[in-house]
């Protein structure tokens, strides 16, 4: 290993360690705030739930650090924004065991909504600063799926979304797991064609979850709207699976949902 490579690797490790320290410090501080805002004694339960999400996120980051192919060897501003999203999603996850009382019921929606906004900002920053990387693309997609899952779970537990809305998150993980399994077996995985509606459908998914978590509309309004909104995404997951598994070869390029590993990098590159 050259001196330059060793320096870059050390820099990444230091930044990774610093990010862990900051994230868990925020989680610990947040646990005291939540505990003070609710009647139940939930400090440590909230901290361990939030911490569990953070552990997965930083394990995923550490596992893919070698894919950071930026010239200066740092995580870069775009990846820092993505990690901030991950921290916000971890905060949301802690509310799985918290009742939606007055002092905290706005927090999950604000955190997830902010994370959704940052989801569009990190890609823009990556392009403007020429910091596109394979690591960034993987973090981006993984945190998208994880954030939607934990936020949907909180919304379901709080009675703001129907349990069947979790089918979108389940479909995302099943799709990735299915394509990974096919590659593991050496079975061909066909690339998905480009589509102009994958990103809008993903944005719609984020908007629905954010609206559900923000206590403005009643669940009587949200549940039917969410049910209708999820149908196009589920249909597209089915269509995309038929494409990557080779069952169909001609598709409508105007429909789709960004889920495949083949399109991981498109988000950061435009």
CSV table of C-alpha atoms in Angstrom, one decimal:
chain,number,residue,atom,x,y,z
A,1,UNK,CA,0.0,0.0,0.0
A,2,UNK,CA,1.5,3.4,-1.0
A,3,UNK,CA,1.8,6.3,1.5
A,4,UNK,CA,-0.9,8.2,-0.4
A,5,UNK,CA,-3.4,5.3,-0.3
A,6,UNK,CA,-2.6,4.7,3.4
A,7,UNK,CA,-3.3,8.4,4.1
A,8,UNK,CA,-6.6,8.4,2.2
A,9,UNK,CA,-7.7,5.3,4.0
A,10,UNK,CA,-6.8,6.8,7.4
A,11,UNK,CA,-8.7,9.9,6.5
A,12,UNK,CA,-11.8,7.9,5.6
A,13,UNK,CA,-11.6,6.0,8.9
A,14,UNK,CA,-11.3,9.2,10.9
A,15,UNK,CA,-14.3,10.7,9.2
A,16,UNK,CA,-16.2,7.5,9.7
A,17,UNK,CA,-15.4,7.5,13.4
A,18,UNK,CA,-16.2,11.2,13.8
A,19,UNK,CA,-19.6,10.6,12.1
A,20,UNK,CA,-20.4,7.8,14.5
A,21,UNK,CA,-19.5,10.0,17.5
A,22,UNK,CA,-21.7,12.8,16.3
A,23,UNK,CA,-24.6,10.6,15.5
A,24,UNK,CA,-24.7,8.7,18.8
A,25,UNK,CA,-24.2,12.0,20.7
A,26,UNK,CA,-27.3,13.3,19.0
A,27,UNK,CA,-29.2,10.1,19.8
A,28,UNK,CA,-28.2,10.2,23.4
A,29,UNK,CA,-29.2,13.9,23.7
A,30,UNK,CA,-32.5,13.1,21.9
A,31,UNK,CA,-33.3,10.3,24.3
A,32,UNK,CA,-33.3,12.7,27.2
A,33,UNK,CA,-35.5,15.2,25.3
A,34,UNK,CA,-38.0,12.5,24.4
A,35,UNK,CA,-38.1,11.1,27.9
A,36,UNK,CA,-38.9,14.5,29.3
A,37,UNK,CA,-41.6,15.1,26.8
A,38,UNK,CA,-43.6,11.9,27.4
A,39,UNK,CA,-45.2,10.3,30.4
A,40,UNK,CA,-43.7,6.9,29.9
A,41,UNK,CA,-40.1,6.1,30.8
A,42,UNK,CA,-38.8,5.5,27.3
A,43,UNK,CA,-35.3,7.0,27.4
A,44,UNK,CA,-33.3,3.9,26.9
A,45,UNK,CA,-35.8,2.1,24.7
A,46,UNK,CA,-35.8,5.1,22.3
A,47,UNK,CA,-32.0,5.3,22.4
A,48,UNK,CA,-31.5,1.6,21.6
A,49,UNK,CA,-34.0,1.7,18.8
A,50,UNK,CA,-32.4,4.8,17.3
A,51,UNK,CA,-29.0,3.4,17.9
A,52,UNK,CA,-29.9,0.1,16.2
A,53,UNK,CA,-30.7,2.0,13.0
A,54,UNK,CA,-27.5,3.9,13.3
A,55,UNK,CA,-25.5,0.7,13.8
A,56,UNK,CA,-26.8,-0.7,10.6
A,57,UNK,CA,-26.1,2.5,8.7
A,58,UNK,CA,-22.6,2.8,9.9
A,59,UNK,CA,-21.9,-0.9,9.3
A,60,UNK,CA,-23.2,-0.4,5.7
A,61,UNK,CA,-20.9,2.7,5.3
A,62,UNK,CA,-17.9,0.9,6.7
A,63,UNK,CA,-18.5,-2.2,4.5
A,64,UNK,CA,-18.5,0.0,1.4
A,65,UNK,CA,-15.8,2.6,2.3
A,66,UNK,CA,-13.5,1.0,-0.3
A,67,UNK,CA,-16.0,2.2,-3.0
A,68,UNK,CA,-15.3,5.8,-2.2
A,69,UNK,CA,-13.6,6.7,-5.5
A,70,UNK,CA,-13.4,10.5,-5.0
A,71,UNK,CA,-10.1,12.1,-5.8
A,72,UNK,CA,-9.3,13.6,-2.4
A,73,UNK,CA,-10.2,10.4,-0.5
A,74,UNK,CA,-12.7,12.1,1.9
A,75,UNK,CA,-16.3,11.3,2.3
A,76,UNK,CA,-17.2,14.6,0.6
A,77,UNK,CA,-20.1,17.0,1.2
A,78,UNK,CA,-22.6,15.0,-0.7
A,79,UNK,CA,-22.0,11.9,1.4
A,80,UNK,CA,-22.1,13.9,4.6
A,81,UNK,CA,-25.6,15.1,3.6
A,82,UNK,CA,-26.6,11.5,3.0
A,83,UNK,CA,-25.3,10.5,6.4
A,84,UNK,CA,-27.3,13.4,7.9
A,85,UNK,CA,-30.4,11.9,6.2
A,86,UNK,CA,-29.5,8.5,7.8
A,87,UNK,CA,-29.3,10.1,11.3
A,88,UNK,CA,-32.7,11.8,10.8
A,89,UNK,CA,-34.2,8.5,9.7
A,90,UNK,CA,-32.7,6.8,12.8
A,91,UNK,CA,-34.4,9.4,15.0
A,92,UNK,CA,-37.7,8.6,13.3
A,93,UNK,CA,-37.2,4.9,14.1
A,94,UNK,CA,-36.9,5.6,17.8
A,95,UNK,CA,-40.6,6.7,17.9
A,96,UNK,CA,-41.8,3.1,17.2
A,97,UNK,CA,-42.1,2.7,21.0
A,98,UNK,CA,-43.4,6.3,21.8
A,99,UNK,CA,-47.0,7.3,21.9
A,100,UNK,CA,-47.9,10.2,19.6
A,101,UNK,CA,-48.4,12.7,22.4
A,102,UNK,CA,-48.4,16.5,22.0
A,103,UNK,CA,-44.8,17.1,22.8
A,104,UNK,CA,-43.3,14.7,20.2
A,105,UNK,CA,-45.9,13.9,17.6
A,106,UNK,CA,-44.5,16.4,15.1
A,107,UNK,CA,-40.9,15.2,15.3
A,108,UNK,CA,-41.0,12.0,13.1
A,109,UNK,CA,-42.8,13.9,10.2
A,110,UNK,CA,-40.4,16.8,10.4
A,111,UNK,CA,-37.3,14.6,10.6
A,112,UNK,CA,-38.5,12.4,7.7
A,113,UNK,CA,-39.6,15.3,5.6
A,114,UNK,CA,-36.2,17.0,6.1
A,115,UNK,CA,-34.5,13.8,5.1
A,116,UNK,CA,-36.6,13.7,2.0
A,117,UNK,CA,-35.6,17.2,1.0
A,118,UNK,CA,-31.9,16.4,1.7
A,119,UNK,CA,-32.4,13.3,-0.6
A,120,UNK,CA,-32.6,15.7,-3.5
A,121,UNK,CA,-29.9,18.0,-2.2
A,122,UNK,CA,-27.2,15.4,-1.9
A,123,UNK,CA,-27.4,14.4,-5.5
A,124,UNK,CA,-27.3,18.1,-6.6
A,125,UNK,CA,-24.3,18.8,-4.4
A,126,UNK,CA,-22.5,15.7,-5.8
A,127,UNK,CA,-23.0,16.9,-9.3
A,128,UNK,CA,-22.0,20.5,-8.6
A,129,UNK,CA,-18.8,19.6,-6.7
A,130,UNK,CA,-18.0,16.7,-9.0
A,131,UNK,CA,-18.2,14.3,-6.0
A,132,UNK,CA,-20.1,11.4,-7.6
A,133,UNK,CA,-19.0,8.1,-6.2
A,134,UNK,CA,-20.0,4.5,-6.2
A,135,UNK,CA,-20.1,4.7,-2.4
A,136,UNK,CA,-22.5,7.7,-2.6
A,137,UNK,CA,-24.8,5.9,-4.9
A,138,UNK,CA,-25.0,2.8,-2.7
A,139,UNK,CA,-25.6,4.9,0.5
A,140,UNK,CA,-28.2,6.9,-1.3
A,141,UNK,CA,-30.3,4.0,-2.3
A,142,UNK,CA,-29.8,2.0,0.9
A,143,UNK,CA,-30.8,5.0,3.1
A,144,UNK,CA,-33.9,5.7,0.8
A,145,UNK,CA,-35.2,2.2,1.4
A,146,UNK,CA,-34.3,2.2,5.1
A,147,UNK,CA,-35.8,5.6,5.8
A,148,UNK,CA,-39.0,4.7,4.0
A,149,UNK,CA,-39.3,1.5,6.0
A,150,UNK,CA,-38.8,2.9,9.5
A,151,UNK,CA,-41.0,5.9,8.8
A,152,UNK,CA,-43.8,3.7,7.4
A,153,UNK,CA,-43.5,1.5,10.4
A,154,UNK,CA,-43.9,4.5,12.8
A,155,UNK,CA,-46.9,5.7,10.7
A,156,UNK,CA,-48.5,2.3,10.9
A,157,UNK,CA,-47.9,2.0,14.7
A,158,UNK,CA,-49.3,5.4,15.2
A,159,UNK,CA,-52.4,4.6,13.1
A,160,UNK,CA,-51.6,7.1,10.4
A,161,UNK,CA,-51.0,4.6,7.6
A,162,UNK,CA,-52.6,1.2,6.9
A,163,UNK,CA,-50.5,-1.8,7.5
A,164,UNK,CA,-50.7,-2.8,3.8
A,165,UNK,CA,-48.7,0.3,2.9
A,166,UNK,CA,-45.6,-1.5,4.2
A,167,UNK,CA,-45.9,-3.6,1.0
A,168,UNK,CA,-43.9,-0.9,-0.9
A,169,UNK,CA,-40.9,-1.2,1.5
A,170,UNK,CA,-41.2,-5.0,1.4
A,171,UNK,CA,-41.3,-4.9,-2.4
A,172,UNK,CA,-38.1,-2.8,-2.5
A,173,UNK,CA,-36.2,-5.2,-0.3
A,174,UNK,CA,-37.5,-8.3,-2.0
A,175,UNK,CA,-36.5,-6.8,-5.4
A,176,UNK,CA,-33.0,-6.1,-4.2
A,177,UNK,CA,-32.7,-9.5,-2.5
A,178,UNK,CA,-34.1,-11.3,-5.5
A,179,UNK,CA,-31.6,-9.6,-7.9
A,180,UNK,CA,-28.7,-10.3,-5.5
A,181,UNK,CA,-29.7,-13.9,-5.2
A,182,UNK,CA,-29.9,-14.3,-9.0
A,183,UNK,CA,-26.3,-12.9,-9.3
A,184,UNK,CA,-25.1,-15.2,-6.5
A,185,UNK,CA,-26.4,-18.2,-8.4
A,186,UNK,CA,-24.9,-16.9,-11.6
A,187,UNK,CA,-28.2,-16.2,-13.3
A,188,UNK,CA,-28.4,-13.3,-15.7
A,189,UNK,CA,-30.0,-10.1,-14.4
A,190,UNK,CA,-31.2,-7.9,-17.2
A,191,UNK,CA,-30.7,-4.2,-16.9
A,192,UNK,CA,-33.7,-1.9,-16.5
A,193,UNK,CA,-34.5,0.6,-19.3
A,194,UNK,CA,-34.4,4.3,-18.4
A,195,UNK,CA,-37.7,5.8,-17.2
A,196,UNK,CA,-38.9,9.3,-16.5
A,197,UNK,CA,-41.3,8.4,-13.7
A,198,UNK,CA,-39.1,6.3,-11.3
A,199,UNK,CA,-38.0,9.4,-9.4
A,200,UNK,CA,-41.5,11.0,-9.3
A,201,UNK,CA,-42.9,7.8,-7.9
A,202,UNK,CA,-40.2,7.7,-5.3
A,203,UNK,CA,-40.9,11.3,-4.5
A,204,UNK,CA,-44.6,10.5,-4.2
A,205,UNK,CA,-43.8,7.7,-1.7
A,206,UNK,CA,-41.8,10.1,0.4
A,207,UNK,CA,-44.5,12.8,0.3
A,208,UNK,CA,-47.2,10.3,1.4
A,209,UNK,CA,-45.2,9.2,4.4
A,210,UNK,CA,-44.4,12.7,5.4
A,211,UNK,CA,-48.0,13.8,5.2
A,212,UNK,CA,-49.0,10.8,7.2
A,213,UNK,CA,-46.5,11.5,10.0
A,214,UNK,CA,-47.4,15.2,10.2
A,215,UNK,CA,-50.6,15.5,12.4
A,216,UNK,CA,-52.6,17.8,10.1
A,217,UNK,CA,-54.9,15.5,8.0
A,218,UNK,CA,-56.9,12.8,9.7
A,219,UNK,CA,-56.2,9.2,9.1
A,220,UNK,CA,-59.6,8.9,7.5
A,221,UNK,CA,-58.3,11.0,4.7
A,222,UNK,CA,-54.8,9.7,4.6
A,223,UNK,CA,-55.5,5.9,4.5
A,224,UNK,CA,-57.5,5.9,1.2
A,225,UNK,CA,-55.1,8.4,-0.4
A,226,UNK,CA,-52.1,6.3,0.6
A,227,UNK,CA,-53.8,3.1,-0.6
A,228,UNK,CA,-54.4,4.6,-4.0
A,229,UNK,CA,-50.9,6.2,-4.2
A,230,UNK,CA,-49.2,2.9,-3.5
A,231,UNK,CA,-50.8,1.0,-6.4
A,232,UNK,CA,-48.6,2.4,-9.3
A,233,UNK,CA,-45.4,1.7,-7.4
A,234,UNK,CA,-46.3,-1.9,-6.7
A,235,UNK,CA,-47.3,-2.5,-10.3
A,236,UNK,CA,-44.0,-1.1,-11.4
A,237,UNK,CA,-42.1,-3.3,-9.0
A,238,UNK,CA,-43.8,-6.3,-10.6
A,239,UNK,CA,-43.0,-5.0,-14.1
A,240,UNK,CA,-39.4,-4.3,-13.2
A,241,UNK,CA,-39.0,-7.8,-11.7
A,242,UNK,CA,-40.3,-9.3,-14.9
A,243,UNK,CA,-37.7,-7.3,-16.8
A,244,UNK,CA,-34.7,-8.1,-14.7
A,245,UNK,CA,-35.6,-11.8,-14.6
A,246,UNK,CA,-35.9,-11.9,-18.4
A,247,UNK,CA,-39.6,-12.7,-18.5
A,248,UNK,CA,-40.4,-9.7,-20.6
A,249,UNK,CA,-38.0,-7.7,-22.8
A,250,UNK,CA,-40.2,-4.9,-24.1
A,251,UNK,CA,-41.5,-2.4,-21.5
A,252,UNK,CA,-43.1,1.0,-21.4
A,253,UNK,CA,-40.3,3.4,-20.8
A,254,UNK,CA,-42.7,5.9,-19.3
A,255,UNK,CA,-43.3,3.7,-16.2
A,256,UNK,CA,-41.0,2.4,-13.5
A,257,UNK,CA,-39.5,2.8,-10.1
A,258,UNK,CA,-35.8,3.1,-9.3
A,259,UNK,CA,-34.9,0.0,-7.5
A,260,UNK,CA,-32.2,-1.9,-9.3
A,261,UNK,CA,-28.5,-2.0,-8.6
A,262,UNK,CA,-28.0,-1.1,-12.2
A,263,UNK,CA,-29.5,2.4,-11.6
A,264,UNK,CA,-27.8,3.0,-8.3
A,265,UNK,CA,-25.4,5.5,-9.9
A,266,UNK,CA,-28.0,7.5,-11.9
A,267,UNK,CA,-29.2,9.4,-8.9
A,268,UNK,CA,-25.8,10.9,-8.2
A,269,UNK,CA,-25.1,11.5,-11.9
A,270,UNK,CA,-28.3,13.2,-12.8
